[in-house]
Tab-separated table of C-alpha atoms in Angstrom:
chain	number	residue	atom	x	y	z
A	1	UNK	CA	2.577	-20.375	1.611
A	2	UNK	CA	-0.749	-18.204	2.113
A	3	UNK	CA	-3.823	-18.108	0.416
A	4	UNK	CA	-2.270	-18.027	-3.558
A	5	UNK	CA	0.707	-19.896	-2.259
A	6	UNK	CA	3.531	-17.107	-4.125
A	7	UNK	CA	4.109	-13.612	-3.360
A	8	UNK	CA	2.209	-11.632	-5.826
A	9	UNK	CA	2.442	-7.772	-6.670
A	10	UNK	CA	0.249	-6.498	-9.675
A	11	UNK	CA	1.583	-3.036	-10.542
A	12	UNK	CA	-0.591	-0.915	-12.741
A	13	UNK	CA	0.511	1.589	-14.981
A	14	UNK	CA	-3.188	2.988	-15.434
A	15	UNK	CA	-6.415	1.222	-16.669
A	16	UNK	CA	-7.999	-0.196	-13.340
A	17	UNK	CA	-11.121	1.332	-14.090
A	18	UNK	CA	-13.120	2.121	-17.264
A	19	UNK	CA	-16.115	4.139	-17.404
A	20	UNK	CA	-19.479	1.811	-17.453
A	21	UNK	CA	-22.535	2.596	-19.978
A	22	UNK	CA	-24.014	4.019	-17.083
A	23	UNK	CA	-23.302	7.742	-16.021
A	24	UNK	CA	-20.540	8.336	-13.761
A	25	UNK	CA	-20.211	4.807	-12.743
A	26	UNK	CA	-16.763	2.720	-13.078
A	27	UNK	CA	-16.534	-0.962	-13.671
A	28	UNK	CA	-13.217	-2.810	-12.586
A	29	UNK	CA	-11.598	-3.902	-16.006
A	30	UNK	CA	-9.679	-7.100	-16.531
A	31	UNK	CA	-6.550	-6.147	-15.099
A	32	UNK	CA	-8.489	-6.443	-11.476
A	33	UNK	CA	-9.425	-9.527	-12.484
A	34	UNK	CA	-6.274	-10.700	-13.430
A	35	UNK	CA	-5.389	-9.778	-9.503
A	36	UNK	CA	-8.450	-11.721	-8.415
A	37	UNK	CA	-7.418	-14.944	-10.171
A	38	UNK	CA	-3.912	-14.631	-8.943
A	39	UNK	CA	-5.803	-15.648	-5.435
A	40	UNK	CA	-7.038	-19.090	-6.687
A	41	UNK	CA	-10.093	-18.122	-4.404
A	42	UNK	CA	-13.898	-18.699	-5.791
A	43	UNK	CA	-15.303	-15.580	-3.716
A	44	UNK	CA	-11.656	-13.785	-2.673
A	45	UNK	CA	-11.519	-10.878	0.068
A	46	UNK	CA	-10.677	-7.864	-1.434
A	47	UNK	CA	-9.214	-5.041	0.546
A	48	UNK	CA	-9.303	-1.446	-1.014
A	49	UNK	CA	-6.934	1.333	0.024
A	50	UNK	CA	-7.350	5.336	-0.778
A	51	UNK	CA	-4.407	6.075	1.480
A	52	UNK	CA	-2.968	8.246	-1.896
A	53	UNK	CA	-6.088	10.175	-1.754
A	54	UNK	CA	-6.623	10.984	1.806
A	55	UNK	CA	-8.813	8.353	1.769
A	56	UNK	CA	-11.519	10.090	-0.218
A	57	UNK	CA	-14.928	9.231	0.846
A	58	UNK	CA	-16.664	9.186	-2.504
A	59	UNK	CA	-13.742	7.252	-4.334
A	60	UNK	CA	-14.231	4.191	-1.869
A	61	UNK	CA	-17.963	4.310	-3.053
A	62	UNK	CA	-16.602	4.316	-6.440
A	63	UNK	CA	-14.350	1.377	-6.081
A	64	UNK	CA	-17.089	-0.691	-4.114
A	65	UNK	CA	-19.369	0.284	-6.628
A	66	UNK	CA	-17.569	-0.781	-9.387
A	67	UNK	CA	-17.365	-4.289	-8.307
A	68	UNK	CA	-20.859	-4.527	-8.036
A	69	UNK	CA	-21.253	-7.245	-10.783
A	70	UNK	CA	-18.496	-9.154	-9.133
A	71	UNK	CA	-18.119	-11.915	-6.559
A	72	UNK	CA	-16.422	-10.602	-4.170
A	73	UNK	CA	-16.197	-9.884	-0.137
A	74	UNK	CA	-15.070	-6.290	-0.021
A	75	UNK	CA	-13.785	-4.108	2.477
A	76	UNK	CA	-11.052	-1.153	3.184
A	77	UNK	CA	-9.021	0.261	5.487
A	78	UNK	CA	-9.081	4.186	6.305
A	79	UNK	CA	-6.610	5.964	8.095
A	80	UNK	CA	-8.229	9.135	8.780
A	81	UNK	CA	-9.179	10.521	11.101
A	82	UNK	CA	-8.165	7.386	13.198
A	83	UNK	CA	-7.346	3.596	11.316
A	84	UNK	CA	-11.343	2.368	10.811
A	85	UNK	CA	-10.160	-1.270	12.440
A	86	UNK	CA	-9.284	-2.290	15.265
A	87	UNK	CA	-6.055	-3.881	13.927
A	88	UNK	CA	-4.599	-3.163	10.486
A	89	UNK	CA	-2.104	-5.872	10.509
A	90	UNK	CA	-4.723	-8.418	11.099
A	91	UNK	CA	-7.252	-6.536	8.662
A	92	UNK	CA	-4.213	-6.993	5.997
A	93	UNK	CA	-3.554	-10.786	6.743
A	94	UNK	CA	-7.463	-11.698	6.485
A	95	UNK	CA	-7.489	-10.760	2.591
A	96	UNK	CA	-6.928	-12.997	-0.478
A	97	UNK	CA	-5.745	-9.645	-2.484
A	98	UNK	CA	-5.465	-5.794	-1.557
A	99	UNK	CA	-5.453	-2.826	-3.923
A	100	UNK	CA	-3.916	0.331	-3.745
A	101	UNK	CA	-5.584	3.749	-5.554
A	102	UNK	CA	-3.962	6.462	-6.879
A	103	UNK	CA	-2.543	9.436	-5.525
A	104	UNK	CA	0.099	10.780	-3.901
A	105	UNK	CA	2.464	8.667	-3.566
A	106	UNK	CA	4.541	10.870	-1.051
A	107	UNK	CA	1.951	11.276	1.499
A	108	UNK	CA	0.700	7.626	1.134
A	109	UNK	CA	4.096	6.265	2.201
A	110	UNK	CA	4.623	9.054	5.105
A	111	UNK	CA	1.199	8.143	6.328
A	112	UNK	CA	1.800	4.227	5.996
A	113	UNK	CA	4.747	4.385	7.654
A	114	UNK	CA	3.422	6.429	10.844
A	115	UNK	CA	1.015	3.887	11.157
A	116	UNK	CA	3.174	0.425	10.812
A	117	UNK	CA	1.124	-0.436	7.853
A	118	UNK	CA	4.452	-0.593	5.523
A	119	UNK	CA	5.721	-3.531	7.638
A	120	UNK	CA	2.215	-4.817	7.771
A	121	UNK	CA	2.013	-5.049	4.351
A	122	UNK	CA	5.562	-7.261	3.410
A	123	UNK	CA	4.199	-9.330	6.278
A	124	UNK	CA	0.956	-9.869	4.332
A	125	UNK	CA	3.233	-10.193	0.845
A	126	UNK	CA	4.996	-12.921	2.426
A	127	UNK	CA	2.116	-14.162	3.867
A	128	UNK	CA	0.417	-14.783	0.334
A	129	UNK	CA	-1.885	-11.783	0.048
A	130	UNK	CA	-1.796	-10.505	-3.714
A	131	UNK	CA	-0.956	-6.724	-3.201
A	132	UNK	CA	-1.896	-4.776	-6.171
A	133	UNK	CA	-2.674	-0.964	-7.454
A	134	UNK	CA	-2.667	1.676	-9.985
A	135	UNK	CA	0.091	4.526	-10.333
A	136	UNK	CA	0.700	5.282	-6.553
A	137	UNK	CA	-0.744	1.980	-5.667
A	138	UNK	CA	2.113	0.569	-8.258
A	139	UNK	CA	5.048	2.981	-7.213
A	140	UNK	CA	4.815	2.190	-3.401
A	141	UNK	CA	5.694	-1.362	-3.612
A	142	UNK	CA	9.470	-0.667	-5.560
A	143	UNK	CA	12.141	1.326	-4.750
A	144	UNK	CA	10.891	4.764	-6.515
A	145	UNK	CA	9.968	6.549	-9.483
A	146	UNK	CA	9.126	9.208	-10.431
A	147	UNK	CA	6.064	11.664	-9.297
A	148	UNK	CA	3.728	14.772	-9.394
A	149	UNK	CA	3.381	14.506	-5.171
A	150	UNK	CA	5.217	18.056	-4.873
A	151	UNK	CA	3.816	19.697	-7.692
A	152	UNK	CA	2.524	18.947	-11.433
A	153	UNK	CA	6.191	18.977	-12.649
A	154	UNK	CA	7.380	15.451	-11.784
A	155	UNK	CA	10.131	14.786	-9.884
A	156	UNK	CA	12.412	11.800	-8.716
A	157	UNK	CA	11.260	9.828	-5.524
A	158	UNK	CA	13.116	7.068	-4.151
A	159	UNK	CA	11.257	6.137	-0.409
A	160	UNK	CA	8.910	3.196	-1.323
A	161	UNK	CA	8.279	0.709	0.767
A	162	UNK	CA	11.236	-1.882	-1.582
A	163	UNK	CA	9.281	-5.074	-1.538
A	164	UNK	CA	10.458	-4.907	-5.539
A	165	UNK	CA	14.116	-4.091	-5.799
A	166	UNK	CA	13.807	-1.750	-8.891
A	167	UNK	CA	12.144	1.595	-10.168
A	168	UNK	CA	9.533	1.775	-11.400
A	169	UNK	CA	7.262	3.896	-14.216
A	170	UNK	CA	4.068	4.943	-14.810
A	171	UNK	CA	1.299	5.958	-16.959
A	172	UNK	CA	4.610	5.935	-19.701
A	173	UNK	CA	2.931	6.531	-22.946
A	174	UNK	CA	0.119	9.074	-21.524
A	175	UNK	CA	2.504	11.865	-19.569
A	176	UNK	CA	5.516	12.746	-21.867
A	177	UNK	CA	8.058	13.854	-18.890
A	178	UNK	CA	7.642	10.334	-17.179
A	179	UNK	CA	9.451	8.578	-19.817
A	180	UNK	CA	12.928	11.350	-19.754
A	181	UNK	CA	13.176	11.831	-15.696
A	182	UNK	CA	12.673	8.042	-15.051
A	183	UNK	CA	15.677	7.403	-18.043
A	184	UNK	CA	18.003	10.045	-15.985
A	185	UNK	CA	17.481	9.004	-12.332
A	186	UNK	CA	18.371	5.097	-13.293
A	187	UNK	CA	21.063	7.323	-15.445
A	188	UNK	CA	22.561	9.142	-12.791
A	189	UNK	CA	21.979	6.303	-10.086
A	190	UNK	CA	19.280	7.805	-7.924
A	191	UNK	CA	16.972	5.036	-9.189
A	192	UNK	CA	17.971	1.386	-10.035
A	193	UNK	CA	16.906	-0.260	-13.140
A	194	UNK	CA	13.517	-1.255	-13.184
A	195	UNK	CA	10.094	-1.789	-15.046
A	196	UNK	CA	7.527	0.507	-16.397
A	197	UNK	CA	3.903	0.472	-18.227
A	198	UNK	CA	2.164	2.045	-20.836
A	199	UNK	CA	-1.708	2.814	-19.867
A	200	UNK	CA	-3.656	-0.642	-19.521
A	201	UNK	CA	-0.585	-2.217	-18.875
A	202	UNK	CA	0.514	-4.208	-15.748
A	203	UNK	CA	3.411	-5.930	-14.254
A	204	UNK	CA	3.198	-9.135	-12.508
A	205	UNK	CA	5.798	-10.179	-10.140
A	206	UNK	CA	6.177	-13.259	-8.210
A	207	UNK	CA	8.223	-12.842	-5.262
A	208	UNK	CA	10.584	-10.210	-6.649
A	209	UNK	CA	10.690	-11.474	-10.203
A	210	UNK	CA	9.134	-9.853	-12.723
A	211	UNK	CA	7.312	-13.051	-14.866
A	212	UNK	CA	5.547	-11.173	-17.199
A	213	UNK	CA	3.245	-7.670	-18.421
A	214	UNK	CA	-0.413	-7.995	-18.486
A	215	UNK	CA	-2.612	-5.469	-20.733
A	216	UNK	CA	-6.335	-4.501	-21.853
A	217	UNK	CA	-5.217	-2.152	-24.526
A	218	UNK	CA	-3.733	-3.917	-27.724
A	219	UNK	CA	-0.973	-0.853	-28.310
A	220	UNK	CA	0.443	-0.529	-24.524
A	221	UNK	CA	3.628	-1.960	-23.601
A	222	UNK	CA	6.347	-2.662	-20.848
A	223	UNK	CA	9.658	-1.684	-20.853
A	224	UNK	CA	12.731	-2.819	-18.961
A	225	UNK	CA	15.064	-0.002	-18.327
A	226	UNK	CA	18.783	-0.514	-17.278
A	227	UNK	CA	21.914	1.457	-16.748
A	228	UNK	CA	24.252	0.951	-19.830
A	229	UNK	CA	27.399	0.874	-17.902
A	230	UNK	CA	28.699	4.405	-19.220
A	231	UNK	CA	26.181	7.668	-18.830
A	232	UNK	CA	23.163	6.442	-19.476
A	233	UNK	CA	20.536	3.610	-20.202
A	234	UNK	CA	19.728	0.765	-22.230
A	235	UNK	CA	14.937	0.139	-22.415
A	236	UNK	CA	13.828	-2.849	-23.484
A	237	UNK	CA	9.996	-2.714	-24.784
A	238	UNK	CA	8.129	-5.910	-23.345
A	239	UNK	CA	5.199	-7.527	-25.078
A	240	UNK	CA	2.522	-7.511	-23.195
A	241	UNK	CA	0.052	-10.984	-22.875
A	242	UNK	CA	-3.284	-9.183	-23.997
A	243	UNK	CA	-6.127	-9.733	-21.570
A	244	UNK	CA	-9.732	-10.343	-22.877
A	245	UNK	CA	-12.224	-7.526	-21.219
């Protein structure tokens, strides 16, 4: 089935990026390449979304830029002020793997869904396309979380697009309210159980198993978090396979 022949997510809990020895330039850190491999393609197709962003002209630049050392065939897809190809579905289907930036997660899946890109993208999942991203890029393809869209005081969201039946958390050991809300709403039931990661940290899924977490920083972790049955949850810290960077 499709290019890696699995359905592949790589959520990100932060870490895509890292800061280069060269001012205000990014590199793309192992976790990206991690995605990449997942492809089994020598030179893979990489398509980059800034949906979460309003599809910021200089962060594109960024993200081609910090590629650069890598080979690659990159392009993206923009949505304002009018989608930049001619067909998005077929733009999706023509890439080995496809990363999401951060955001807002809110307006990303409002604006996805006005377009037809959400069921665009479980027909490329299906399809084989590795579909990967970083904070709103990781949210959008689970059930919810939890996020700062409205405001900076976080709150519960529950209208991704569900490719991954489960919640899921975020930058979990860098933002101290992420951890608490994220524990209530599987609590109270306006999340399910799910999966979160530290900074650095990712989760792999195949279909809509989770197989295992993938880091680039030696103290970040994943966590399973489930309802206990009575009032309130059980987390589970996952170790992490380290990556080399």
């Amino acid at each position: 089935m499709g290019r890696s022949g699995q359905s592949h997510i790589l959520a990100i809990g932060g870490g895509s990026f890292r800061a280069s020895r060269r001012q205000g330039v990014i590199e793309a850190s192992a976790l990206l390449r991690y995605a990449l491999d997942l492809t089994g393609q020598d030179r893979p197709r990489l398509g980059l979304l800034a949906t979460a962003t309003g599809d910021d002209a200089q962060w594109l630049l960024s993200m081609y830029g910090a590629f650069g050392a890598w080979d690659v065939e990159i392009s993206h897809l923009t949505v304002f002020p009018m989608p930049n190809v001619d067909d998005p579905r077929e733009w999706m289907l023509s890439q080995d793997v496809i990363y999401v930036s951060g955001g807002s997660v809110a307006n990303l899946a409002a604006l996805w869904r006005l377009h037809g890109l959400d069921e665009a993208f479980g027909e490329a999942w299906r399809a084989g396309v590795v579909l990967c991203g970083q904070s709103a890029g990781a949210l959008c393809w689970h059930v919810g979380g939890n996020t700062d869209s409205f405001g900076p005081e976080l709150r519960v969201w529950a209208d991704g697009l569900g490719l991954l039946p489960y919640s899921c958390g975020v930058h979990y050991n860098s933002e101290p309210q992420r951890r608490e809300l994220l524990h209530r709403a599987v609590a109270s039931g306006e999340l399910p159980g799910g999966y979160a990661a530290d900074e650095g940290v990712a989760l792999h899924y195949v279909g809509t198993e989770f197989i295992q977490a993938v880091s680039v920083d030696p103290k970040g972790y994943a966590y399973r978090i489930e309802h206990d049955g009575q009032d309130g949850v059980k987390e589970f810290r996952i170790e992490p396979r380290l990556l080399t960077t």
